[in-house]
Short mmCIF file of C-alpha atoms and ligand atoms in Angstrom, two decimals:
data_model
loop_
_atom_site.label_atom_id
_atom_site.label_comp_id
_atom_site.label_asym_id
_atom_site.label_seq_id
_atom_site.Cartn_x
_atom_site.Cartn_y
_atom_site.Cartn_z
CA MET A 227 76.58 131.44 113.94
CA ASN A 228 80.01 130.40 114.30
CA CYS A 229 79.92 127.37 116.46
CA GLY A 230 83.47 126.61 117.06
CA ARG A 231 84.39 129.24 119.25
CA PHE A 232 86.43 128.03 122.08
CA VAL A 233 85.67 129.14 125.79
CA GLN A 234 88.94 130.87 126.76
CA ARG A 235 87.94 131.48 130.00
CA ALA A 236 86.25 128.98 131.81
CA THR A 237 82.79 127.97 132.35
CA THR A 238 79.78 127.33 134.51
CA LEU A 239 78.63 123.36 133.61
CA SER A 240 74.94 122.63 134.17
CA ARG A 241 75.05 118.42 133.97
CA SER A 242 72.67 115.33 133.51
CA PHE A 243 73.66 112.02 133.88
CA ALA A 244 72.83 109.33 131.50
CA SER A 245 74.61 106.68 133.30
CA LYS A 246 77.37 106.30 136.02
CA GLN A 247 79.81 105.93 132.75
CA GLN A 248 78.48 108.02 130.48
CA GLN A 249 77.30 111.66 131.27
CA THR A 250 76.12 114.65 129.27
CA LEU A 251 77.50 118.00 130.26
CA ARG A 252 75.89 121.02 129.23
CA ALA A 253 77.65 124.32 129.62
CA THR A 254 76.25 127.49 130.03
CA ASN A 255 78.66 130.04 129.04
CA THR A 256 81.76 131.05 130.39
CA LYS A 257 82.76 132.37 133.80
CA LEU A 258 85.59 130.23 135.05
CA ASN A 259 89.33 131.40 135.11
CA THR A 260 90.55 128.69 132.85
CA SER A 261 92.65 130.79 130.63
CA SER A 262 95.79 128.19 131.23
CA SER A 263 93.85 124.71 130.81
CA GLN A 264 94.34 122.68 127.97
CA LEU A 265 92.01 121.08 125.69
CA ASN A 266 91.60 117.75 127.51
CA ILE A 267 90.11 119.13 130.93
CA LYS A 268 89.70 116.58 133.33
CA VAL A 269 86.55 116.25 134.77
CA ALA A 270 87.88 114.42 138.17
CA SER A 271 87.35 117.36 140.10
CA VAL A 272 83.46 117.38 138.64
CA SER A 273 83.14 113.76 140.40
CA SER A 274 83.55 115.14 143.54
CA ILE A 275 80.25 116.36 143.08
CA LYS A 276 77.76 113.82 144.73
CA CYS A 277 76.11 113.28 141.30
CA ASN A 278 75.15 109.69 141.10
CA ASN A 279 71.73 109.61 142.70
CA MET A 280 70.87 112.67 140.43
CA PRO A 281 67.63 112.59 138.53
CA LYS A 282 68.49 112.75 134.89
CA PHE A 283 68.46 116.26 133.46
CA THR A 284 68.57 117.47 136.75
CA PRO A 285 70.76 120.72 136.24
CA ILE A 286 73.55 121.82 138.67
CA ASN A 287 75.82 124.42 138.45
CA ILE A 288 79.70 123.20 138.75
CA ASN A 289 82.84 125.86 139.33
CA ILE A 290 85.41 124.44 138.03
CA SER A 291 88.94 126.24 138.97
CA THR A 292 91.94 125.93 137.02
CA PRO A 293 93.98 124.87 139.63
CA ASN A 294 91.83 121.76 140.20
CA LEU A 295 91.59 120.97 136.54
CA LEU A 296 95.50 120.92 136.03
CA ASN A 297 95.83 119.19 139.15
CA SER A 298 93.70 116.02 138.19
CA SER A 299 95.72 112.89 137.86
CA ASN A 300 92.33 111.23 136.83
CA ASN A 301 92.09 109.89 133.26
CA ASN A 302 88.65 111.02 132.93
CA SER A 303 88.16 113.37 130.45
CA LEU A 304 86.38 115.67 128.27
CA LEU A 305 86.22 114.61 124.41
CA VAL A 306 85.19 117.59 122.87
CA VAL A 307 82.53 116.46 119.93
CA ALA A 308 78.96 117.64 119.24
CA LYS A 309 75.79 117.85 117.49
CA ARG A 310 74.55 119.91 115.13
CA ASN A 311 71.40 120.83 116.59
CA ILE A 312 73.38 123.17 119.16
CA LEU A 313 74.07 125.37 116.27
CA SER A 314 70.72 126.47 116.61
CA ASN A 315 70.12 126.97 120.57
CA PRO A 316 69.30 130.22 121.04
CA LEU A 317 70.65 130.25 124.83
CA GLY A 318 74.06 129.33 123.75
CA LEU A 319 73.92 126.12 125.48
CA LEU A 320 76.50 123.58 124.39
CA GLU A 321 76.75 120.17 124.95
CA ILE A 322 79.83 118.20 125.39
CA ALA A 323 80.08 114.50 125.49
CA VAL A 324 81.76 113.02 128.37
CA SER A 325 83.35 109.75 129.22
CA ALA A 326 83.68 110.13 132.99
CA SER A 327 84.90 106.51 133.69
CA SER A 328 86.25 105.08 130.23
CA VAL A 329 86.53 106.18 126.73
CA LYS A 330 84.84 102.86 125.75
CA GLN A 331 81.50 104.70 126.79
CA PHE A 332 82.15 106.66 123.01
CA GLY A 333 80.28 105.28 120.28
CA GLY A 334 78.65 105.94 117.25
CA VAL A 335 78.99 109.23 114.56
CA GLU A 336 75.76 110.68 116.72
CA GLN A 337 78.79 111.35 119.21
CA LEU A 338 80.30 113.77 117.46
CA ILE A 339 79.05 116.81 118.51
CA ILE A 340 80.57 120.80 118.23
CA GLY A 341 81.14 122.45 121.44
CA GLN A 342 83.12 124.96 122.94
CA ILE A 343 86.47 124.34 124.69
CA ALA A 344 89.50 126.01 125.88
CA LYS A 345 91.69 127.32 123.53
CA PRO A 346 94.76 125.33 123.59
CA VAL A 347 98.02 126.71 125.10
CA PRO A 348 101.14 125.96 123.29
CA LYS A 349 103.88 124.43 125.10
CA LYS A 350 107.53 125.03 124.72
CA ASN A 351 108.54 124.64 120.96
CA GLU A 352 104.94 124.75 119.85
CA LEU A 353 102.92 126.83 117.53
CA LEU A 354 99.50 127.98 118.19
CA VAL A 355 97.67 127.31 114.45
CA ARG A 356 94.59 128.62 113.37
CA VAL A 357 93.00 125.33 111.49
CA LYS A 358 92.03 125.75 108.20
CA ALA A 359 91.38 122.25 107.09
CA PHE A 360 92.18 118.92 108.66
CA ALA A 361 91.89 115.32 107.07
CA ILE A 362 90.06 112.15 108.90
CA ASN A 363 91.84 109.07 109.71
CA ARG A 364 90.65 105.59 110.54
CA ALA A 365 92.21 106.23 113.87
CA ASP A 366 89.78 109.10 114.51
CA ILE A 367 87.07 106.30 113.72
CA LEU A 368 88.70 104.01 116.31
CA GLN A 369 89.16 106.88 118.96
CA ARG A 370 85.45 108.13 118.61
CA LEU A 371 84.66 103.94 119.19
CA GLY A 372 86.77 104.10 122.34
CA LYS A 373 88.91 101.71 120.99
CA TYR A 374 91.93 103.82 120.43
CA PRO A 375 92.80 106.53 123.45
CA PRO A 376 95.40 109.24 122.57
CA PRO A 377 99.03 108.47 123.90
CA ALA A 378 99.63 110.13 127.31
CA GLY A 379 100.26 114.02 126.98
CA GLU A 380 97.95 114.48 123.67
CA SER A 381 95.13 116.43 123.02
CA GLU A 382 91.87 114.32 123.46
CA ILE A 383 90.19 116.12 120.45
CA LEU A 384 90.33 113.90 117.47
CA GLY A 385 92.33 114.83 114.55
CA LEU A 386 95.74 113.66 113.30
CA GLU A 387 96.69 116.22 110.61
CA MET A 388 96.04 119.67 109.62
CA SER A 389 96.81 122.97 107.78
CA GLY A 390 96.47 126.47 109.01
CA VAL A 391 97.69 129.61 109.87
CA VAL A 392 100.51 130.36 112.89
CA GLU A 393 98.67 132.43 115.11
CA SER A 394 101.49 132.53 117.85
CA VAL A 395 105.22 131.21 118.39
CA ASP A 396 107.30 130.35 120.65
CA SER A 397 109.81 133.06 120.06
CA GLU A 398 113.07 131.10 121.25
CA HIS A 399 112.29 127.54 119.67
CA SER A 400 109.81 127.97 117.06
CA GLY A 401 112.40 127.54 114.40
CA LYS A 402 111.31 128.84 111.03
CA PHE A 403 108.23 129.93 111.85
CA LYS A 404 106.65 133.41 112.36
CA VAL A 405 103.07 134.43 112.89
CA GLY A 406 101.45 134.39 109.77
CA ASP A 407 103.01 131.65 108.18
CA LYS A 408 100.88 128.90 106.28
CA VAL A 409 101.71 125.57 108.04
CA TYR A 410 100.75 121.98 107.67
CA ALA A 411 101.68 119.26 110.35
CA LEU A 412 101.27 115.75 112.13
CA VAL A 413 99.92 116.05 115.49
CA GLY A 414 99.07 113.63 117.80
CA GLY A 415 95.59 114.79 118.46
CA GLY A 416 93.80 117.96 118.12
CA ALA A 417 93.69 118.63 114.66
CA TYR A 418 89.39 118.87 114.83
CA GLY A 419 89.72 121.90 116.74
CA GLN A 420 89.40 125.59 115.89
CA PHE A 421 92.86 125.69 116.96
CA CYS A 422 95.52 123.31 117.57
CA THR A 423 98.90 123.25 118.94
CA VAL A 424 101.61 121.88 116.83
CA ASP A 425 105.49 120.98 117.71
CA ALA A 426 107.51 123.32 115.42
CA SER A 427 109.55 120.39 114.16
CA ASN A 428 106.35 118.15 113.15
CA ALA A 429 105.15 121.10 111.02
CA LEU A 430 106.24 122.20 107.29
CA HIS A 431 105.59 125.35 105.50
CA VAL A 432 102.54 124.87 102.98
CA PRO A 433 104.17 125.62 99.60
CA ASP A 434 102.87 127.48 96.97
CA HIS A 435 101.58 124.84 94.82
CA LEU A 436 99.49 123.21 97.65
CA ASN A 437 96.24 125.06 99.12
CA PHE A 438 95.03 124.33 102.61
CA GLU A 439 93.12 121.48 101.97
CA LYS A 440 95.55 119.55 99.88
CA ALA A 441 98.45 120.43 102.60
CA ALA A 442 96.01 118.93 105.32
CA ALA A 443 95.73 115.61 103.42
CA ILE A 444 99.36 114.92 103.26
CA PRO A 445 100.68 114.47 106.63
CA GLU A 446 99.47 111.07 108.18
CA ALA A 447 99.06 109.62 104.98
CA TRP A 448 102.33 110.17 103.60
CA LEU A 449 104.23 110.07 106.40
CA THR A 450 102.89 106.62 107.13
CA ALA A 451 103.67 105.35 103.66
CA TYR A 452 106.89 107.27 103.44
CA GLN A 453 107.66 105.48 107.14
CA ALA A 454 106.47 101.95 105.76
CA MET A 455 108.62 102.04 102.45
CA TYR A 456 111.94 103.69 103.96
CA LEU A 457 112.12 103.21 107.28
CA VAL A 458 110.40 100.09 108.42
CA GLY A 459 110.07 98.21 105.40
CA ASN A 460 113.62 97.71 103.99
CA TYR A 461 112.29 98.94 100.46
CA LYS A 462 115.35 99.06 97.88
CA ARG A 463 115.08 100.25 94.66
CA GLY A 464 113.78 97.90 92.43
CA ASN A 465 111.65 95.86 94.47
CA THR A 466 108.37 94.83 93.47
CA VAL A 467 105.61 95.46 95.90
CA MET A 468 102.07 94.77 96.93
CA VAL A 469 99.74 97.32 98.55
CA HIS A 470 96.71 96.56 100.24
CA ALA A 471 93.94 98.58 101.15
CA ALA A 472 95.44 100.41 97.92
CA ALA A 473 92.76 103.01 97.28
CA SER A 474 92.81 104.35 100.85
CA GLY A 475 94.53 107.40 102.00
CA VAL A 476 97.80 105.60 102.93
CA GLY A 477 97.66 103.28 99.98
CA THR A 478 97.20 106.05 96.99
CA ALA A 479 100.43 107.57 98.88
CA LEU A 480 102.26 104.25 98.78
CA ILE A 481 101.32 103.25 95.37
CA GLN A 482 102.75 106.88 94.20
CA LEU A 483 105.91 106.35 96.28
CA ALA A 484 106.11 102.90 94.86
CA LYS A 485 106.01 104.00 91.39
CA GLU A 486 108.74 107.02 92.19
CA ALA A 487 111.25 104.66 93.39
CA GLY A 488 111.12 102.45 90.41
CA ALA A 489 109.23 99.45 91.45
CA PRO A 490 108.81 97.27 88.31
CA ILE A 491 105.80 95.74 89.69
CA ILE A 492 103.01 97.47 91.98
CA ILE A 493 100.10 95.00 92.68
CA GLY A 494 97.26 96.75 94.27
CA THR A 495 94.27 95.17 96.11
CA ALA A 496 90.97 97.00 96.82
CA GLY A 497 87.21 96.33 97.07
CA SER A 498 85.54 97.69 93.85
CA ASP A 499 86.41 97.99 90.21
CA GLU A 500 85.97 101.74 90.55
CA LYS A 501 88.77 102.07 93.22
CA THR A 502 91.20 99.51 90.78
CA LYS A 503 90.76 101.66 87.92
CA ILE A 504 91.70 104.74 89.94
CA ILE A 505 94.70 102.84 91.73
CA LYS A 506 95.81 101.48 88.40
CA GLU A 507 95.70 105.21 87.09
CA LEU A 508 98.06 105.99 89.93
CA GLY A 509 100.54 103.65 89.15
CA CYS A 510 99.66 100.27 89.92
CA THR A 511 100.99 97.59 87.29
CA ASN A 512 98.17 94.96 88.43
CA THR A 513 95.44 95.23 90.56
CA ILE A 514 93.20 92.86 92.42
CA ASN A 515 89.39 93.43 93.29
CA TYR A 516 89.42 91.15 96.20
CA LYS A 517 85.89 90.92 96.16
CA ASN A 518 86.12 89.05 93.08
CA THR A 519 89.01 86.80 93.78
CA PRO A 520 89.31 83.78 95.87
CA SER A 521 92.94 83.67 96.70
CA PHE A 522 94.89 87.03 95.91
CA ALA A 523 97.83 84.83 96.29
CA THR A 524 97.03 82.95 93.16
CA GLU A 525 97.30 86.35 91.50
CA VAL A 526 100.31 87.02 92.74
CA GLU A 527 101.91 83.66 91.41
CA SER A 528 100.65 84.32 88.25
CA ILE A 529 101.76 87.76 87.95
CA THR A 530 104.87 87.34 89.17
CA SER A 531 105.60 83.95 87.91
CA LYS A 532 105.74 82.37 91.00
CA ARG A 533 108.55 84.59 92.33
CA GLY A 534 106.34 86.43 94.59
CA VAL A 535 106.74 90.29 95.85
CA ASP A 536 109.37 91.84 97.67
CA ASN A 537 107.32 93.81 100.08
CA VAL A 538 104.01 93.53 101.54
CA PHE A 539 102.25 96.81 102.87
CA ASP A 540 99.26 95.21 104.77
CA TYR A 541 96.69 97.06 106.64
CA VAL A 542 93.92 94.07 106.40
CA GLY A 543 95.65 92.12 108.96
CA ALA A 544 94.13 88.53 109.55
CA ASN A 545 92.00 87.78 106.85
CA TYR A 546 95.23 88.13 104.64
CA TRP A 547 97.68 86.66 106.63
CA ASN A 548 98.12 83.49 104.71
CA ASP A 549 97.75 84.67 101.35
CA ASN A 550 100.50 87.71 102.24
CA MET A 551 102.77 84.47 103.36
CA LYS A 552 101.96 82.46 100.08
CA SER A 553 102.72 85.96 98.27
CA LEU A 554 106.10 87.07 99.51
CA ALA A 555 109.02 86.23 97.82
CA LEU A 556 112.10 84.84 99.15
CA ASP A 557 113.85 87.53 101.69
CA GLY A 558 110.80 89.54 101.61
CA THR A 559 109.38 91.86 104.04
CA MET A 560 106.08 92.75 105.12
CA VAL A 561 105.13 95.80 107.21
CA ILE A 562 101.51 95.82 108.61
CA GLN A 563 100.16 98.79 109.52
CA GLY A 564 96.70 97.85 110.41
CA THR A 565 94.29 95.41 110.93
CA LEU A 566 91.21 96.57 109.18
CA SER A 567 89.70 92.62 109.44
CA GLY A 568 90.87 91.97 112.85
CA PRO A 569 94.08 91.52 114.69
CA VAL A 570 93.85 87.56 115.14
CA VAL A 571 94.33 84.83 112.48
CA LYS A 572 91.58 82.50 113.69
CA GLU A 573 92.75 79.38 112.62
CA ASN A 574 95.40 77.37 110.35
CA ALA A 575 98.00 80.47 109.98
CA ILE A 576 101.27 79.52 108.31
CA ILE A 577 104.43 80.57 110.03
CA GLY A 578 106.72 78.03 108.41
CA THR A 579 107.01 80.13 105.60
CA ILE A 580 108.58 83.03 107.79
CA LEU A 581 111.47 80.45 107.79
CA GLN A 582 111.53 79.16 104.63
CA LYS A 583 111.21 82.29 102.69
CA ARG A 584 113.70 84.01 105.77
CA LEU A 585 110.75 86.73 105.78
CA THR A 586 110.89 89.77 107.68
CA ILE A 587 107.71 90.74 109.17
CA ARG A 588 107.39 94.25 110.97
CA GLY A 589 104.97 96.31 112.42
CA SER A 590 104.76 100.13 112.84
CA THR A 591 102.37 102.87 114.21
CA LEU A 592 103.24 106.64 113.89
CA ARG A 593 101.08 108.32 116.46
CA SER A 594 103.07 106.72 119.56
CA ARG A 595 106.27 108.07 118.05
CA SER A 596 108.56 110.71 119.56
CA THR A 597 108.58 114.01 118.58
CA GLU A 598 111.91 113.41 117.39
CA TYR A 599 111.30 110.45 115.46
CA LYS A 600 108.53 112.56 113.48
CA ALA A 601 110.61 115.49 113.02
CA ASP A 602 113.69 113.24 111.35
CA LEU A 603 110.68 111.13 109.29
CA ILE A 604 109.27 114.93 107.99
CA ASP A 605 112.79 116.27 107.31
CA ARG A 606 113.27 113.08 105.26
CA PHE A 607 110.25 113.01 103.68
CA ASP A 608 110.51 117.01 103.04
CA GLN A 609 113.88 116.25 101.51
CA HIS A 610 112.51 113.72 99.25
CA CYS A 611 108.77 114.55 98.13
CA THR A 612 108.48 118.33 98.51
CA ASN A 613 109.52 118.94 95.14
CA LEU A 614 107.94 115.83 93.46
CA PHE A 615 104.74 117.30 94.92
CA ALA A 616 105.50 120.48 93.14
CA ASN A 617 106.47 118.98 89.79
CA GLY A 618 103.52 116.88 89.88
CA THR A 619 104.95 113.29 90.25
CA LEU A 620 103.00 113.05 93.41
CA LYS A 621 99.88 114.14 94.30
CA PRO A 622 97.61 114.21 97.66
CA ILE A 623 94.62 112.33 96.79
CA ILE A 624 91.39 114.06 98.29
CA ASP A 625 87.97 112.26 97.76
CA ARG A 626 85.86 114.51 99.22
CA VAL A 627 85.91 117.97 101.24
CA PHE A 628 83.73 118.40 104.19
CA ASN A 629 82.41 121.43 105.99
CA VAL A 630 82.87 121.01 109.75
CA ASP A 631 79.52 120.82 110.38
CA GLU A 632 79.18 117.72 108.24
CA ILE A 633 81.86 116.05 110.32
CA GLN A 634 79.31 113.26 111.35
CA GLU A 635 78.75 112.47 107.25
CA ALA A 636 82.51 112.44 107.21
CA HIS A 637 82.83 110.04 109.24
CA LYS A 638 79.96 107.94 107.67
CA PHE A 639 81.73 108.14 104.76
CA MET A 640 84.93 106.88 105.78
CA GLU A 641 83.36 103.78 107.57
CA GLY A 642 81.15 102.95 104.79
CA ASN A 643 84.64 102.36 102.81
CA HIS A 644 83.55 104.79 100.34
CA ASN A 645 86.49 107.17 99.89
CA ILE A 646 89.31 106.64 97.39
CA GLY A 647 91.93 108.61 98.67
CA LYS A 648 91.49 111.52 101.90
CA ILE A 649 88.40 112.68 103.31
CA VAL A 650 89.38 116.38 104.14
CA VAL A 651 87.15 118.94 106.65
CA ARG A 652 87.07 122.69 106.19
CA GLY A 653 88.04 124.36 109.34
CA PHE A 654 85.34 126.31 111.66
CA ASP A 655 86.70 129.81 110.02
CA ASP A 656 86.39 128.27 106.49
N1 LIG B 132 100.57 102.63 111.91
C1 LIG B 132 100.13 103.58 111.30
O1 LIG B 132 101.00 104.37 111.95
C2 LIG B 132 98.91 103.93 110.67
C3 LIG B 132 99.17 105.40 110.50
C4 LIG B 132 98.04 105.77 109.55
C5 LIG B 132 96.65 104.53 108.80
N2 LIG B 132 96.80 103.73 109.13
C6 LIG B 132 96.09 102.51 108.93
O2 LIG B 132 96.42 102.40 107.55
C7 LIG B 132 95.23 102.16 106.78
C8 LIG B 132 94.45 103.04 106.17
O3 LIG B 132 94.37 103.91 106.67
P1 LIG B 132 93.26 105.16 106.12
O4 LIG B 132 92.85 106.17 107.00
O5 LIG B 132 94.02 105.56 104.71
O6 LIG B 132 92.24 104.36 105.40
P2 LIG B 132 90.78 104.47 104.56
O7 LIG B 132 91.48 105.94 103.50
O8 LIG B 132 89.59 105.08 105.13
O9 LIG B 132 90.66 103.28 103.69
C9 LIG B 132 90.71 102.18 104.56
C10 LIG B 132 90.16 101.02 103.25
O10 LIG B 132 90.60 99.82 103.53
C11 LIG B 132 89.72 99.00 102.85
N3 LIG B 132 89.00 97.93 104.27
C12 LIG B 132 88.25 97.99 105.30
N4 LIG B 132 88.27 96.90 105.75
C13 LIG B 132 88.53 96.00 105.09
C14 LIG B 132 88.53 94.62 105.44
N5 LIG B 132 87.91 93.95 106.27
N6 LIG B 132 89.36 93.86 104.24
C15 LIG B 132 89.98 94.52 103.43
N7 LIG B 132 89.77 95.60 103.21
C16 LIG B 132 89.16 96.79 104.13
C17 LIG B 132 88.34 99.79 102.66
O11 LIG B 132 88.40 99.63 101.06
P3 LIG B 132 88.05 98.67 100.28
O12 LIG B 132 86.75 99.01 99.26
O13 LIG B 132 89.19 98.44 99.13
O14 LIG B 132 87.81 97.32 100.99
C18 LIG B 132 88.76 100.80 102.97
O15 LIG B 132 88.17 102.10 102.27
C19 LIG B 132 94.18 101.62 108.19
O16 LIG B 132 94.31 100.59 108.66
C20 LIG B 132 94.63 102.63 108.84
O17 LIG B 132 94.49 102.09 110.72
C21 LIG B 132 98.10 102.99 110.29
#
């Protein structure tokens, strides 16, 4: 059974309430005209129904009209996710997990369900793409947990990177793309859908040397790494570097970019010997299994003969702050793009070193950047790296490819810190 069909004409919903904040909607098929609605269907119109006193699991029918959906200014929205048990539901019911008041109600992998949603409608400059593969990111887990709401205007559906086939184009503004083209793209959300809208300037053609799975593994990790090195991190050819969480999707990209850029020392930190072995094969000159090492700063001191490294690329945050300060060389730069161990240094944070070593410390995100910024980044990356992927200098590292109905397992795998490189998921049609 194809469980990924989107409801393209609206829907009659029957609903039950677990609490005021968290609700489960049961959608029974498709009557309502939502031909112009977006993925992030607003539920404010639904909330006008007196529902708070409803006994659990009392179904009611709610007709939602398109104008109501579109006019809602309420932040409440549907996150379409869902359970596999709907796949075998003979009535074709589907469940949609809803946070009616706050995304904080989202939670564990059990919240990931497969449901039906309105087909996304491309805006000006956008392509509609049938998704063939998408990749998982830490941001998806945070979003699922309710800790990382999508930026305003972006799809509520999870997913930041995908590859697929162009279904329709904005004929005036779709640039170099036409229907049927294979593309891969960075998106602000929506990549977990059967279809995804993509700004044409944030997409690239899938070259012959990449299949859909490899292409889907590139945008978020590699553009984050490229941004860190060249746009944010002041990387200069010949600089020495240290990459934390080096076996991650982003880390495996950074190591390769640093090697390609001629970095004479590339130190990678990771949490197992299996990971340190692979990051060495990818280009690390030195590796540190941080679980066996009381202080990576001591190791860095020894590796660099007390000089320190010019660039630190950090994703771990709080726990690494002091050792990072000790590990940076004079005039060194640290880019912080993640805080996996937390955002607050609990005690004795060293800051004098910032002055003494004249350090530059910069943070960056990618998702919240403007479409224009991303287009420029993608253009630079394309010019610098596409040929390097073609000749094998660079390669997307994929740990595992899941089917879409294994989405819960895919998230668990990442949350367990098991992956080396990227986790990719095949689209609904594959
Ligand atoms: N700012 C941006 O624009 C941006 C964009 C994309 C990603 N990111 C960030 O980049 C980082 C990597 O993302 P990803 O999707 O590539 O991740 P990933 O593939 O899931 O890898 C993350 C790895 O980090 C390590 N880790 C987790 N918690 C840790 C801790 N407390 N201390 C030390 N190491 C820890 C684990 O490996 P070990 O076994 O080695 O511990 C884990 O496998 C994340 O922080 C993510 O949020 C930022």
